[in-house]
mmCIF file of C-alpha atoms in Angstrom:
data_model
loop_
_atom_site.group_PDB
_atom_site.id
_atom_site.type_symbol
_atom_site.label_atom_id
_atom_site.label_comp_id
_atom_site.label_asym_id
_atom_site.label_seq_id
_atom_site.Cartn_x
_atom_site.Cartn_y
_atom_site.Cartn_z
ATOM 1 C CA UNK A 24 -15.429 -14.176 -13.677
ATOM 2 C CA UNK A 25 -15.323 -10.717 -15.289
ATOM 3 C CA UNK A 26 -12.013 -8.943 -15.532
ATOM 4 C CA UNK A 27 -11.703 -5.868 -13.343
ATOM 5 C CA UNK A 28 -9.059 -3.180 -12.926
ATOM 6 C CA UNK A 29 -8.045 -1.341 -9.776
ATOM 7 C CA UNK A 30 -7.206 2.323 -10.262
ATOM 8 C CA UNK A 31 -4.755 2.720 -7.396
ATOM 9 C CA UNK A 32 -3.101 5.879 -6.102
ATOM 10 C CA UNK A 33 -0.136 5.581 -3.730
ATOM 11 C CA UNK A 34 2.502 7.831 -2.228
ATOM 12 C CA UNK A 35 4.855 7.762 0.728
ATOM 13 C CA UNK A 36 4.316 4.001 1.163
ATOM 14 C CA UNK A 37 0.585 4.533 1.645
ATOM 15 C CA UNK A 38 -2.443 3.659 -0.487
ATOM 16 C CA UNK A 39 -4.446 6.866 -0.954
ATOM 17 C CA UNK A 40 -7.078 5.482 -3.271
ATOM 18 C CA UNK A 41 -8.203 2.255 -4.882
ATOM 19 C CA UNK A 42 -11.319 2.013 -7.036
ATOM 20 C CA UNK A 43 -12.516 -0.848 -9.194
ATOM 21 C CA UNK A 44 -13.500 -0.380 -12.802
ATOM 22 C CA UNK A 45 -14.594 -2.967 -15.347
ATOM 23 C CA UNK A 46 -12.817 -1.335 -18.285
ATOM 24 C CA UNK A 47 -9.356 0.157 -18.718
ATOM 25 C CA UNK A 48 -10.396 2.900 -21.116
ATOM 26 C CA UNK A 49 -10.148 6.622 -20.426
ATOM 27 C CA UNK A 50 -13.760 7.256 -19.307
ATOM 28 C CA UNK A 51 -13.780 4.342 -16.870
ATOM 29 C CA UNK A 52 -10.327 5.080 -15.461
ATOM 30 C CA UNK A 53 -11.229 8.754 -15.106
ATOM 31 C CA UNK A 54 -14.278 7.766 -13.075
ATOM 32 C CA UNK A 55 -12.238 5.386 -10.921
ATOM 33 C CA UNK A 56 -9.425 7.872 -10.242
ATOM 34 C CA UNK A 57 -11.999 10.608 -9.585
ATOM 35 C CA UNK A 58 -12.786 8.900 -6.265
ATOM 36 C CA UNK A 59 -9.241 9.726 -5.147
ATOM 37 C CA UNK A 60 -9.692 13.311 -6.303
ATOM 38 C CA UNK A 61 -12.975 13.650 -4.402
ATOM 39 C CA UNK A 62 -11.447 12.300 -1.191
ATOM 40 C CA UNK A 63 -8.352 14.497 -1.516
ATOM 41 C CA UNK A 64 -10.489 17.587 -2.087
ATOM 42 C CA UNK A 65 -12.594 16.812 0.958
ATOM 43 C CA UNK A 66 -9.421 17.299 2.973
ATOM 44 C CA UNK A 67 -8.030 20.154 0.896
ATOM 45 C CA UNK A 68 -10.494 21.815 -1.490
ATOM 46 C CA UNK A 69 -7.792 23.197 -3.797
ATOM 47 C CA UNK A 70 -5.752 19.956 -3.923
ATOM 48 C CA UNK A 71 -3.667 19.744 -7.097
ATOM 49 C CA UNK A 72 -0.877 17.167 -7.356
ATOM 50 C CA UNK A 73 2.248 18.378 -9.115
ATOM 51 C CA UNK A 74 3.303 15.057 -10.671
ATOM 52 C CA UNK A 75 2.069 11.524 -11.138
ATOM 53 C CA UNK A 76 4.124 8.518 -12.150
ATOM 54 C CA UNK A 77 2.362 6.127 -14.504
ATOM 55 C CA UNK A 78 3.201 2.991 -16.426
ATOM 56 C CA UNK A 79 2.661 4.888 -19.668
ATOM 57 C CA UNK A 80 -0.758 3.390 -20.458
ATOM 58 C CA UNK A 81 -2.448 6.041 -22.613
ATOM 59 C CA UNK A 82 -5.834 5.772 -20.917
ATOM 60 C CA UNK A 83 -4.273 6.236 -17.478
ATOM 61 C CA UNK A 84 -2.412 9.328 -18.649
ATOM 62 C CA UNK A 85 -5.562 10.793 -20.199
ATOM 63 C CA UNK A 86 -7.560 10.065 -17.032
ATOM 64 C CA UNK A 87 -5.066 11.900 -14.801
ATOM 65 C CA UNK A 88 -4.936 14.848 -17.203
ATOM 66 C CA UNK A 89 -8.741 14.996 -17.300
ATOM 67 C CA UNK A 90 -8.877 15.138 -13.502
ATOM 68 C CA UNK A 91 -5.869 17.392 -12.964
ATOM 69 C CA UNK A 92 -5.096 19.304 -16.188
ATOM 70 C CA UNK A 93 -1.914 20.896 -14.774
ATOM 71 C CA UNK A 94 -0.390 17.628 -13.556
ATOM 72 C CA UNK A 95 2.967 16.569 -14.959
ATOM 73 C CA UNK A 96 3.118 12.956 -16.096
ATOM 74 C CA UNK A 97 6.336 11.165 -15.171
ATOM 75 C CA UNK A 98 6.688 7.958 -17.142
ATOM 76 C CA UNK A 99 7.796 4.905 -15.173
ATOM 77 C CA UNK A 100 11.350 3.946 -16.118
ATOM 78 C CA UNK A 101 10.883 0.471 -14.652
ATOM 79 C CA UNK A 102 8.134 -0.323 -17.169
ATOM 80 C CA UNK A 103 10.484 0.608 -20.020
ATOM 81 C CA UNK A 104 13.041 -1.802 -18.582
ATOM 82 C CA UNK A 105 10.400 -4.539 -18.170
ATOM 83 C CA UNK A 106 9.531 -4.224 -21.867
ATOM 84 C CA UNK A 107 13.198 -4.702 -22.755
ATOM 85 C CA UNK A 108 13.597 -7.597 -20.315
ATOM 86 C CA UNK A 109 10.578 -9.383 -21.804
ATOM 87 C CA UNK A 110 12.173 -9.745 -25.206
ATOM 88 C CA UNK A 111 15.884 -9.746 -24.337
ATOM 89 C CA UNK A 112 16.310 -11.915 -21.230
ATOM 90 C CA UNK A 113 17.534 -14.941 -23.188
ATOM 91 C CA UNK A 114 20.065 -13.013 -25.259
ATOM 92 C CA UNK A 115 23.792 -13.312 -24.591
ATOM 93 C CA UNK A 116 24.094 -9.503 -24.261
ATOM 94 C CA UNK A 117 21.291 -9.229 -21.694
ATOM 95 C CA UNK A 118 23.549 -8.648 -18.630
ATOM 96 C CA UNK A 119 25.386 -5.843 -20.451
ATOM 97 C CA UNK A 120 22.097 -4.409 -21.641
ATOM 98 C CA UNK A 121 20.747 -4.369 -18.065
ATOM 99 C CA UNK A 122 23.849 -2.550 -16.847
ATOM 100 C CA UNK A 123 23.490 0.068 -19.560
ATOM 101 C CA UNK A 124 19.777 0.606 -18.950
ATOM 102 C CA UNK A 125 20.227 1.034 -15.185
ATOM 103 C CA UNK A 126 23.224 3.305 -15.752
ATOM 104 C CA UNK A 127 20.813 5.567 -17.613
ATOM 105 C CA UNK A 128 18.411 5.513 -14.681
ATOM 106 C CA UNK A 129 21.163 6.389 -12.193
ATOM 107 C CA UNK A 130 22.332 9.423 -14.181
ATOM 108 C CA UNK A 131 22.537 12.444 -11.904
ATOM 109 C CA UNK A 132 21.593 15.088 -14.460
ATOM 110 C CA UNK A 133 19.518 15.576 -17.586
ATOM 111 C CA UNK A 134 22.676 15.848 -19.666
ATOM 112 C CA UNK A 135 24.104 12.646 -18.165
ATOM 113 C CA UNK A 136 20.802 10.849 -18.733
ATOM 114 C CA UNK A 137 20.645 11.998 -22.339
ATOM 115 C CA UNK A 138 24.290 11.018 -22.919
ATOM 116 C CA UNK A 139 23.707 7.510 -21.514
ATOM 117 C CA UNK A 140 20.605 7.066 -23.692
ATOM 118 C CA UNK A 141 22.619 8.084 -26.763
ATOM 119 C CA UNK A 142 25.347 5.602 -25.832
ATOM 120 C CA UNK A 143 22.797 2.812 -25.367
ATOM 121 C CA UNK A 144 21.224 3.607 -28.719
ATOM 122 C CA UNK A 145 24.580 3.555 -30.535
ATOM 123 C CA UNK A 146 25.720 0.392 -28.726
ATOM 124 C CA UNK A 147 22.479 -1.465 -29.495
ATOM 125 C CA UNK A 148 22.259 -0.594 -33.205
ATOM 126 C CA UNK A 149 24.260 -3.519 -34.560
ATOM 127 C CA UNK A 150 23.793 -5.925 -31.652
ATOM 128 C CA UNK A 151 20.031 -6.377 -31.606
ATOM 129 C CA UNK A 152 17.323 -7.186 -34.132
ATOM 130 C CA UNK A 153 13.533 -7.437 -34.187
ATOM 131 C CA UNK A 154 11.546 -6.986 -30.977
ATOM 132 C CA UNK A 155 14.684 -6.498 -28.875
ATOM 133 C CA UNK A 156 15.828 -3.593 -31.015
ATOM 134 C CA UNK A 157 12.302 -2.160 -31.051
ATOM 135 C CA UNK A 158 12.051 -2.248 -27.234
ATOM 136 C CA UNK A 159 15.411 -0.507 -26.860
ATOM 137 C CA UNK A 160 14.427 2.132 -29.403
ATOM 138 C CA UNK A 161 11.144 2.725 -27.546
ATOM 139 C CA UNK A 162 13.019 3.447 -24.334
ATOM 140 C CA UNK A 163 15.318 5.828 -26.187
ATOM 141 C CA UNK A 164 12.366 7.555 -27.898
ATOM 142 C CA UNK A 165 10.798 8.289 -24.491
ATOM 143 C CA UNK A 166 13.849 10.191 -23.243
ATOM 144 C CA UNK A 167 11.915 13.472 -23.033
ATOM 145 C CA UNK A 168 9.265 11.847 -20.844
ATOM 146 C CA UNK A 169 11.911 10.503 -18.466
ATOM 147 C CA UNK A 170 13.812 13.797 -18.338
ATOM 148 C CA UNK A 171 10.811 15.513 -16.729
ATOM 149 C CA UNK A 172 11.713 13.780 -13.466
ATOM 150 C CA UNK A 173 14.866 15.899 -13.199
ATOM 151 C CA UNK A 174 12.705 19.035 -13.036
ATOM 152 C CA UNK A 175 10.827 17.455 -10.119
ATOM 153 C CA UNK A 176 13.372 15.758 -7.862
ATOM 154 C CA UNK A 177 10.704 14.697 -5.349
ATOM 155 C CA UNK A 178 8.691 12.886 -8.032
ATOM 156 C CA UNK A 179 8.721 9.126 -8.272
ATOM 157 C CA UNK A 180 10.664 7.827 -11.277
ATOM 158 C CA UNK A 181 9.274 4.299 -11.116
ATOM 159 C CA UNK A 182 5.932 2.875 -10.088
ATOM 160 C CA UNK A 183 7.433 0.057 -8.025
ATOM 161 C CA UNK A 184 5.929 1.466 -4.809
ATOM 162 C CA UNK A 185 2.480 0.551 -6.080
ATOM 163 C CA UNK A 186 3.670 -2.983 -6.801
ATOM 164 C CA UNK A 187 5.102 -3.331 -3.285
ATOM 165 C CA UNK A 188 1.843 -2.159 -1.734
ATOM 166 C CA UNK A 189 -0.436 -4.197 -3.981
ATOM 167 C CA UNK A 190 1.320 -7.556 -3.496
ATOM 168 C CA UNK A 191 -0.125 -8.002 0.021
ATOM 169 C CA UNK A 192 -3.547 -6.859 -1.228
#
């Protein structure tokens, strides 16, 4: 009956690590993700991932940085969209909002991404209020985190692979 969390590491459509922890704080997640690190270093003693894509949960980010201090955190764009969807899905402008958000994601350069974020921000200013406006502003405020993916074209930009692999589990 106790709540548990599964610290899961995936890549290339494969689960590389999955460890259970009873708390989602930094020390417990660090311990759980350390099992992946130990296994990876058994195969390659100097293993150091370049990037990791996370949902943006602070404790997850801190855990990965504790284990791999040089790792680059790529924030999941899908989770930013999910936050917007949660508070905007019943609004008349939701279809247009979705198009604008995914246009940002599909930008082919940092400059194009930044331009699309600026256009979303300007477009949303007078159209949305309350939690909807806050969610849109949060996505826009994380632009720098999302732009890191352009420096690492092989990095995952969303964490949907983990969702696809965990559904059958």
